[in-house]
PDB file of C-alpha atoms in Angstrom:
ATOM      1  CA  UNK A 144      23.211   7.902   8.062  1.00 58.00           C
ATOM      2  CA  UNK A 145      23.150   5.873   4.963  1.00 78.00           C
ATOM      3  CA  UNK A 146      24.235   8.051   1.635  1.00 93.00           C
ATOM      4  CA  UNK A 147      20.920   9.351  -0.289  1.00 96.00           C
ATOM      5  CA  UNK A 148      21.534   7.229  -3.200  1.00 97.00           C
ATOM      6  CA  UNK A 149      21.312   4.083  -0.803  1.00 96.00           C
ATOM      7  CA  UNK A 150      18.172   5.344   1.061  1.00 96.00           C
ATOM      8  CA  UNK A 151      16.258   6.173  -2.377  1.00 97.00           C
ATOM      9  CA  UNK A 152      17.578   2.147  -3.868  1.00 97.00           C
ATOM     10  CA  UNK A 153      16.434   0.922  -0.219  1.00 96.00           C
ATOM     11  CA  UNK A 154      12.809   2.517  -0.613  1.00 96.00           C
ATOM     12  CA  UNK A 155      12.916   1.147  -3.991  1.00 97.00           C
ATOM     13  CA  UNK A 156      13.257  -2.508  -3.031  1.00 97.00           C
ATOM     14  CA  UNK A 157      10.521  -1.930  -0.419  1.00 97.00           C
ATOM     15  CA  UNK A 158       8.056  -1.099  -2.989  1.00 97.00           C
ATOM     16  CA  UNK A 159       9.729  -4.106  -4.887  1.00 97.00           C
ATOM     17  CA  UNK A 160       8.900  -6.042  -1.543  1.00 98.00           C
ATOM     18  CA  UNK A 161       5.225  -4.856  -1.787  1.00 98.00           C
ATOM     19  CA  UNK A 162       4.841  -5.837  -5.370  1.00 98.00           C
ATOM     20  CA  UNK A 163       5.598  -9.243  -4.630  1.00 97.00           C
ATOM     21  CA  UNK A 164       3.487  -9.574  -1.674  1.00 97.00           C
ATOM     22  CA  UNK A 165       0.385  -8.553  -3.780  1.00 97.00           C
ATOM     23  CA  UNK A 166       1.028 -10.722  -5.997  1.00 94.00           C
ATOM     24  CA  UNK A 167       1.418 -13.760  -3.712  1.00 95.00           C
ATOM     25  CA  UNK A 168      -1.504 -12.594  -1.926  1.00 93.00           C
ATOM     26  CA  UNK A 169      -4.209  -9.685  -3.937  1.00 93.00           C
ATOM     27  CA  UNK A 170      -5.252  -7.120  -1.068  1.00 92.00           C
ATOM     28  CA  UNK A 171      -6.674  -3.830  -1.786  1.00 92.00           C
ATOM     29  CA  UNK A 172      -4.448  -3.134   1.564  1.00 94.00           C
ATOM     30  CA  UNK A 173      -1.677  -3.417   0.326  1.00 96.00           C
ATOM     31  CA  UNK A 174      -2.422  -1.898  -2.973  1.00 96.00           C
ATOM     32  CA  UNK A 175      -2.720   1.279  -0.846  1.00 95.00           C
ATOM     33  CA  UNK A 176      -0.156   0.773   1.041  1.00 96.00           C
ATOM     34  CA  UNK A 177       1.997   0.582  -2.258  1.00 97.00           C
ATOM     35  CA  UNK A 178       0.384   3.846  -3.298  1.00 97.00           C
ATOM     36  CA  UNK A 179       1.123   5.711  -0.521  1.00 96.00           C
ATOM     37  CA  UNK A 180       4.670   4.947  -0.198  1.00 96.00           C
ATOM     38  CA  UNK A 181       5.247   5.802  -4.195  1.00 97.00           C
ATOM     39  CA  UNK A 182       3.026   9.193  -3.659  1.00 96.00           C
ATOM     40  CA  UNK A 183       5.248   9.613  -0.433  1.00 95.00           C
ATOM     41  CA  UNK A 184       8.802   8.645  -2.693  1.00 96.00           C
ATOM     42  CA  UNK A 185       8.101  11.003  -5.745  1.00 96.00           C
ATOM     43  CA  UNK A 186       7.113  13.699  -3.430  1.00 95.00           C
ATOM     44  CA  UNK A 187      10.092  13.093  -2.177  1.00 96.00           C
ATOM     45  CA  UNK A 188      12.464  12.703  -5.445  1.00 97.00           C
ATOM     46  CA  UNK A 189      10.749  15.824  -6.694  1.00 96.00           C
ATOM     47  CA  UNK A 190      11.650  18.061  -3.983  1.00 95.00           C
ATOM     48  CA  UNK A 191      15.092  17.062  -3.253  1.00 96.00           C
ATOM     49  CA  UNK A 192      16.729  14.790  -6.233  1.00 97.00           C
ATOM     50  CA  UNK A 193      15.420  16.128  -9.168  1.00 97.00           C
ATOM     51  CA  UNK A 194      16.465  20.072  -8.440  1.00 96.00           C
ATOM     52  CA  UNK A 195      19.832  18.307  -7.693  1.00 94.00           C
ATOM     53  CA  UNK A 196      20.179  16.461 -10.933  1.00 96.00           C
ATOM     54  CA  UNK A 197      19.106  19.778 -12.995  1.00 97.00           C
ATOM     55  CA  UNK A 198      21.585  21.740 -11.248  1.00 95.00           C
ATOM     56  CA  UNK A 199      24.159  19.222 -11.242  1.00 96.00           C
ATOM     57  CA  UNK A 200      24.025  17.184 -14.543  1.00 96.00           C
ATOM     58  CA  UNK A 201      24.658  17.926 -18.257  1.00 94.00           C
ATOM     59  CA  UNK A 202      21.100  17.250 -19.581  1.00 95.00           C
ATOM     60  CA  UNK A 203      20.372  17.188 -16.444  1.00 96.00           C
ATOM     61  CA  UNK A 204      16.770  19.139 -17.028  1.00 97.00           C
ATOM     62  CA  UNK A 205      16.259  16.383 -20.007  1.00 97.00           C
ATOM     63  CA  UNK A 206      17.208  13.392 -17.488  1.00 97.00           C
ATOM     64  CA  UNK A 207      14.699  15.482 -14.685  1.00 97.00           C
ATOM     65  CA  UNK A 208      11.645  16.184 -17.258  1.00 97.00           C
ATOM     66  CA  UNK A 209      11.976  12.629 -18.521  1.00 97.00           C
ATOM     67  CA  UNK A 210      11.426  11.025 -14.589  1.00 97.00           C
ATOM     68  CA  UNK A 211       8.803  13.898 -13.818  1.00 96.00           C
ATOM     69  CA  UNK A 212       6.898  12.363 -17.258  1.00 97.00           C
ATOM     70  CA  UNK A 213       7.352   8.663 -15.557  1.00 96.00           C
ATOM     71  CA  UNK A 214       5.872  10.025 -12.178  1.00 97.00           C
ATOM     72  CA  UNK A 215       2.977  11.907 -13.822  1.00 97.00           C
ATOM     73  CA  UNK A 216       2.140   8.058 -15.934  1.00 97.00           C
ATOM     74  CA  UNK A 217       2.976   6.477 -12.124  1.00 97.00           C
ATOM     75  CA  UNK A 218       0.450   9.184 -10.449  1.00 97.00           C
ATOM     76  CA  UNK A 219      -2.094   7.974 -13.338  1.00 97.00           C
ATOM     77  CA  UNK A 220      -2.050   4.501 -12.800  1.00 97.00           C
ATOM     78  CA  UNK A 221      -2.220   5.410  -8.757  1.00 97.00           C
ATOM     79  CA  UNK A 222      -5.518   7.435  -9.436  1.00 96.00           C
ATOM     80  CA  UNK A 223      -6.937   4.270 -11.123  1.00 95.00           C
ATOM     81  CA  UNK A 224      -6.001   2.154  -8.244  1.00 95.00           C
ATOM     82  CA  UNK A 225      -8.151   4.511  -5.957  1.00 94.00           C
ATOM     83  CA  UNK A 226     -11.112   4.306  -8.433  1.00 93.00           C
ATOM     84  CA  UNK A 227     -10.989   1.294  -8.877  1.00 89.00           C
ATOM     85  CA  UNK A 228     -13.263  -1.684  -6.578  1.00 88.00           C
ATOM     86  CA  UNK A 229     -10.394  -4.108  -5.202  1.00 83.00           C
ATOM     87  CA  UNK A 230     -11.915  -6.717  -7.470  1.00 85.00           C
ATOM     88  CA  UNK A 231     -10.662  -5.067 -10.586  1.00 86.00           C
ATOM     89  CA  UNK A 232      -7.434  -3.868  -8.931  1.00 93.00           C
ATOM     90  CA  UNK A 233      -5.041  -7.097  -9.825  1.00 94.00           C
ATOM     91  CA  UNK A 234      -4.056  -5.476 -14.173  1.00 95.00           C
ATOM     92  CA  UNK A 235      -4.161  -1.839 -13.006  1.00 96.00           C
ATOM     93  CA  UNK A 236      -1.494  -3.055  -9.752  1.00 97.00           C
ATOM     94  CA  UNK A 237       0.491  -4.979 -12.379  1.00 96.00           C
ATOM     95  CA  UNK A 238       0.357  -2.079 -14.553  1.00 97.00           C
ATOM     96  CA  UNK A 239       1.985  -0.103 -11.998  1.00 98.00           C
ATOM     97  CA  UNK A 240       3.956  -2.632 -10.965  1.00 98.00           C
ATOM     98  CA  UNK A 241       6.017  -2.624 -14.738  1.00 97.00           C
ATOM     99  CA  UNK A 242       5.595   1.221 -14.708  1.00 97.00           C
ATOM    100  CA  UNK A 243       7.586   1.778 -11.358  1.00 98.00           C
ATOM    101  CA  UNK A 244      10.536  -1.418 -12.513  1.00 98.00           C
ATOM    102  CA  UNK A 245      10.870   0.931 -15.295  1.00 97.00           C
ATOM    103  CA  UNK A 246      11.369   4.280 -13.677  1.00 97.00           C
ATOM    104  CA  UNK A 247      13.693   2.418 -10.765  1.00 98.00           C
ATOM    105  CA  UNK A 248      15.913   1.181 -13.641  1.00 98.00           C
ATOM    106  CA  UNK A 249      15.998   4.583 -15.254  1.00 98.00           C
ATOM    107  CA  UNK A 250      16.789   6.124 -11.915  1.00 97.00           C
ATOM    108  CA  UNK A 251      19.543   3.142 -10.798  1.00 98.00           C
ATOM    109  CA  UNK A 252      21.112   3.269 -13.916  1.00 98.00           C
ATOM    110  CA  UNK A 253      20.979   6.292 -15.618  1.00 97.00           C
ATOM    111  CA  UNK A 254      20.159   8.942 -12.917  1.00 97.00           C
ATOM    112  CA  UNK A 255      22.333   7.827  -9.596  1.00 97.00           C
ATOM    113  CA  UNK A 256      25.463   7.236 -11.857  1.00 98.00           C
ATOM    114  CA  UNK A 257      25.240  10.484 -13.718  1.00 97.00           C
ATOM    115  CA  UNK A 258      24.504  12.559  -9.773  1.00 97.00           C
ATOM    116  CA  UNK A 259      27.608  10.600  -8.641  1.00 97.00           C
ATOM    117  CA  UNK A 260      29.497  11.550 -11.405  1.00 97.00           C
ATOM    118  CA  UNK A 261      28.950  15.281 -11.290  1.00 97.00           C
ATOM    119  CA  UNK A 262      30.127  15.275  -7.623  1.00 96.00           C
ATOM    120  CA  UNK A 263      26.894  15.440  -6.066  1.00 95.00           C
ATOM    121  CA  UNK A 264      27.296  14.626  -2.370  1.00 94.00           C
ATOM    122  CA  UNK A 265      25.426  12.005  -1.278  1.00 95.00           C
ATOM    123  CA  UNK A 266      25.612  12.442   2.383  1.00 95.00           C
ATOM    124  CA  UNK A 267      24.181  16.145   1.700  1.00 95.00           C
ATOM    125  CA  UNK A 268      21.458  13.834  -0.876  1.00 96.00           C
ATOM    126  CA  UNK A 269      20.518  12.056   2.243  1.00 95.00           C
ATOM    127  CA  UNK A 270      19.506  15.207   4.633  1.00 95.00           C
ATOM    128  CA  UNK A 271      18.081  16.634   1.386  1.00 95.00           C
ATOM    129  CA  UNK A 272      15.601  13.329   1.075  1.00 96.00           C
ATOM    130  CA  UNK A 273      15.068  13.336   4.815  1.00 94.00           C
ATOM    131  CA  UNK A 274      13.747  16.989   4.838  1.00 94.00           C
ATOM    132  CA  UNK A 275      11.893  16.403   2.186  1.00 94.00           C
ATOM    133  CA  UNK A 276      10.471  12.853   3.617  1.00 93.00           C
ATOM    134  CA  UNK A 277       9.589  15.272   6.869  1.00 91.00           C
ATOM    135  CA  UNK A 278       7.725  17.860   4.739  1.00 90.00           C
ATOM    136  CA  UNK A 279       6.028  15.564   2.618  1.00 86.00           C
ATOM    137  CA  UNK A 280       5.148  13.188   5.520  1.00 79.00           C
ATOM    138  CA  UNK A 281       3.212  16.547   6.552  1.00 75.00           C
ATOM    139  CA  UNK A 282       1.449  17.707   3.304  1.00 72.00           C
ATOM    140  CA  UNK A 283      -0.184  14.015   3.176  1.00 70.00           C
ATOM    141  CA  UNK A 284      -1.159  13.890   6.702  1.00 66.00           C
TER     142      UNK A 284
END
């Protein structure tokens, strides 16, 4: 099993993958598709990262409120894709789109160095994710 930090970075540059593909090619498809695996991800970070990074890090409740605050503006822009019509969906995806490069960059480069640095295990981070990727999977069903 990969560590957590790699499987969180991995679904990261999935989403990445998305982003390009709508913009080669606007689909209200895949517009979804990227909202349901960022809904699915922060469910996901909330659950089993960012209890980690409170317990774990100096300022780590600052460093956890701070991502929480860029999921809430994330959730936002989601809810606006969904009430949107697909033909108004291309600013509110790019929106998104520089919302979520910000809040990976923030995680990549602030959060994951300061979790490895406190010790945090990320072989435990990876069952952590996966039970919460189980859970989650079943709350959105």
């Amino acid at each position: 099993m990969a560590d957590g930090f790699e499987v969180l970075s991995s679904q990261h540059r999935e989403v990445e993958g998305q982003f390009r593909r709508y913009s080669d090619s606007p689909d209200d498809m895949i517009a979804r598709k990227i909202c349901e695996a960022l809904t699915l991800h922060a469910l996901v970070e909330e659950k089993a990262l960012y209890p980690e990074l409170r317990h774990m890090v100096d300022d780590g409740d600052d460093l956890a409120d701070d991502a929480a605050a860029e999921h809430g503006l994330v959730k936002t822009i989601i809810g606006r894709i969904y009430d949107s019509p697909p033909d108004d969906l291309l600013p509110v995806v790019t929106s998104l789109a520089r919302s979520v490069a910000a809040h990976v960059r923030f995680e990549e480069e602030t959060l994951f160095p300061a979790l490895r640095e406190a010790g945090v295990n990320a072989d435990d981070l990876a069952k952590r994710l996966d039970a919460a990727a189980s859970e989650a999977s079943v709350r959105l069903s």
